[in-house]
Amino acid sequence: ELGDARQLDFPDSVFDTVTISWGIRNVRPFEEGLREMRRVLKVGGTLLVLESGQPENAFVRYGHQLYSRILPYIG
């Protein structure tokens, strides 16, 4: 079944946790998807987003690139 992350087919405040892995980059505008995920979360719930895109901020992007180079050696 297909769905739209910007219009989840669930009532408000029903989930303790919402997760998305390597998918938020495909939600445009992603703010609408995050807003919808927040809507279905219970108060105090947890939203977990796993993504590996390039950061826009130059300082953060430099740190990300450095981390990406050393990560294989850590693994």
mmCIF file of N, CA and C in Angstrom, residues 4 6 11 13 18 24 27 31-32 42-44 46 50-52 54-56 62 66-68 70-71:
data_model
loop_
_atom_site.group_PDB
_atom_site.id
_atom_site.type_symbol
_atom_site.label_atom_id
_atom_site.label_comp_id
_atom_site.label_asym_id
_atom_site.label_seq_id
_atom_site.Cartn_x
_atom_site.Cartn_y
_atom_site.Cartn_z
ATOM 1 N N ASP A 4 1.217 8.841 1.774
ATOM 2 C CA ASP A 4 1.878 10.132 1.668
ATOM 3 C C ASP A 4 2.317 10.557 3.065
ATOM 4 N N ARG A 6 3.087 13.242 4.096
ATOM 5 C CA ARG A 6 2.554 14.552 4.450
ATOM 6 C C ARG A 6 1.094 14.489 4.872
ATOM 7 N N PRO A 11 -5.063 8.661 13.297
ATOM 8 C CA PRO A 11 -5.562 9.755 14.142
ATOM 9 C C PRO A 11 -4.422 10.446 14.885
ATOM 10 N N SER A 13 -2.035 11.699 17.871
ATOM 11 C CA SER A 13 -1.469 11.225 19.135
ATOM 12 C C SER A 13 -1.682 9.733 19.396
ATOM 13 N N VAL A 18 7.852 7.311 16.203
ATOM 14 C CA VAL A 18 7.752 7.347 14.743
ATOM 15 C C VAL A 18 9.173 7.346 14.211
ATOM 16 N N ILE A 24 13.281 10.794 4.468
ATOM 17 C CA ILE A 24 12.814 12.174 4.613
ATOM 18 C C ILE A 24 13.291 13.034 3.446
ATOM 19 N N VAL A 27 10.593 13.478 0.868
ATOM 20 C CA VAL A 27 9.365 14.177 1.263
ATOM 21 C C VAL A 27 9.573 15.660 0.982
ATOM 22 N N GLU A 31 9.278 19.644 5.723
ATOM 23 C CA GLU A 31 8.674 20.212 6.937
ATOM 24 C C GLU A 31 7.236 19.708 7.121
ATOM 25 N N GLU A 32 6.530 19.518 6.018
ATOM 26 C CA GLU A 32 5.156 19.015 6.106
ATOM 27 C C GLU A 32 5.144 17.582 6.625
ATOM 28 N N LYS A 42 2.327 10.655 20.328
ATOM 29 C CA LYS A 42 1.770 10.991 21.639
ATOM 30 C C LYS A 42 2.633 12.074 22.274
ATOM 31 N N VAL A 43 2.083 12.815 23.206
ATOM 32 C CA VAL A 43 2.853 13.811 23.948
ATOM 33 C C VAL A 43 4.012 13.088 24.639
ATOM 34 N N GLY A 44 5.217 13.603 24.467
ATOM 35 C CA GLY A 44 6.405 12.973 25.033
ATOM 36 C C GLY A 44 6.954 11.851 24.179
ATOM 37 N N THR A 46 8.690 9.938 20.725
ATOM 38 C CA THR A 46 10.014 10.083 20.127
ATOM 39 C C THR A 46 9.924 9.998 18.611
ATOM 40 N N LEU A 50 16.726 8.917 10.463
ATOM 41 C CA LEU A 50 18.059 8.500 10.037
ATOM 42 C C LEU A 50 18.231 8.952 8.597
ATOM 43 N N GLU A 51 19.191 9.812 8.358
ATOM 44 C CA GLU A 51 19.419 10.372 7.027
ATOM 45 C C GLU A 51 20.904 10.574 6.841
ATOM 46 N N SER A 52 21.351 10.563 5.606
ATOM 47 C CA SER A 52 22.785 10.723 5.349
ATOM 48 C C SER A 52 23.079 11.727 4.249
ATOM 49 N N GLN A 54 23.981 15.538 2.569
ATOM 50 C CA GLN A 54 25.008 16.542 2.826
ATOM 51 C C GLN A 54 24.398 17.739 3.562
ATOM 52 N N PRO A 55 24.964 18.121 4.702
ATOM 53 C CA PRO A 55 24.478 19.311 5.413
ATOM 54 C C PRO A 55 24.701 20.577 4.577
ATOM 55 N N GLU A 56 23.794 21.516 4.692
ATOM 56 C CA GLU A 56 23.909 22.764 3.946
ATOM 57 C C GLU A 56 24.894 23.729 4.592
ATOM 58 N N TYR A 62 31.705 20.379 6.737
ATOM 59 C CA TYR A 62 33.113 20.011 6.916
ATOM 60 C C TYR A 62 33.235 18.895 7.964
ATOM 61 N N LEU A 66 34.593 15.025 7.352
ATOM 62 C CA LEU A 66 35.658 14.448 8.169
ATOM 63 C C LEU A 66 35.181 13.151 8.822
ATOM 64 N N TYR A 67 34.019 13.189 9.407
ATOM 65 C CA TYR A 67 33.435 12.004 10.040
ATOM 66 C C TYR A 67 33.266 10.872 9.024
ATOM 67 N N SER A 68 32.802 11.197 7.819
ATOM 68 C CA SER A 68 32.592 10.187 6.776
ATOM 69 C C SER A 68 33.884 9.522 6.357
ATOM 70 N N ILE A 70 36.557 9.030 8.412
ATOM 71 C CA ILE A 70 37.102 8.176 9.475
ATOM 72 C C ILE A 70 36.163 7.039 9.871
ATOM 73 N N LEU A 71 34.886 7.153 9.490
ATOM 74 C CA LEU A 71 33.899 6.149 9.874
ATOM 75 C C LEU A 71 34.283 4.728 9.444
#
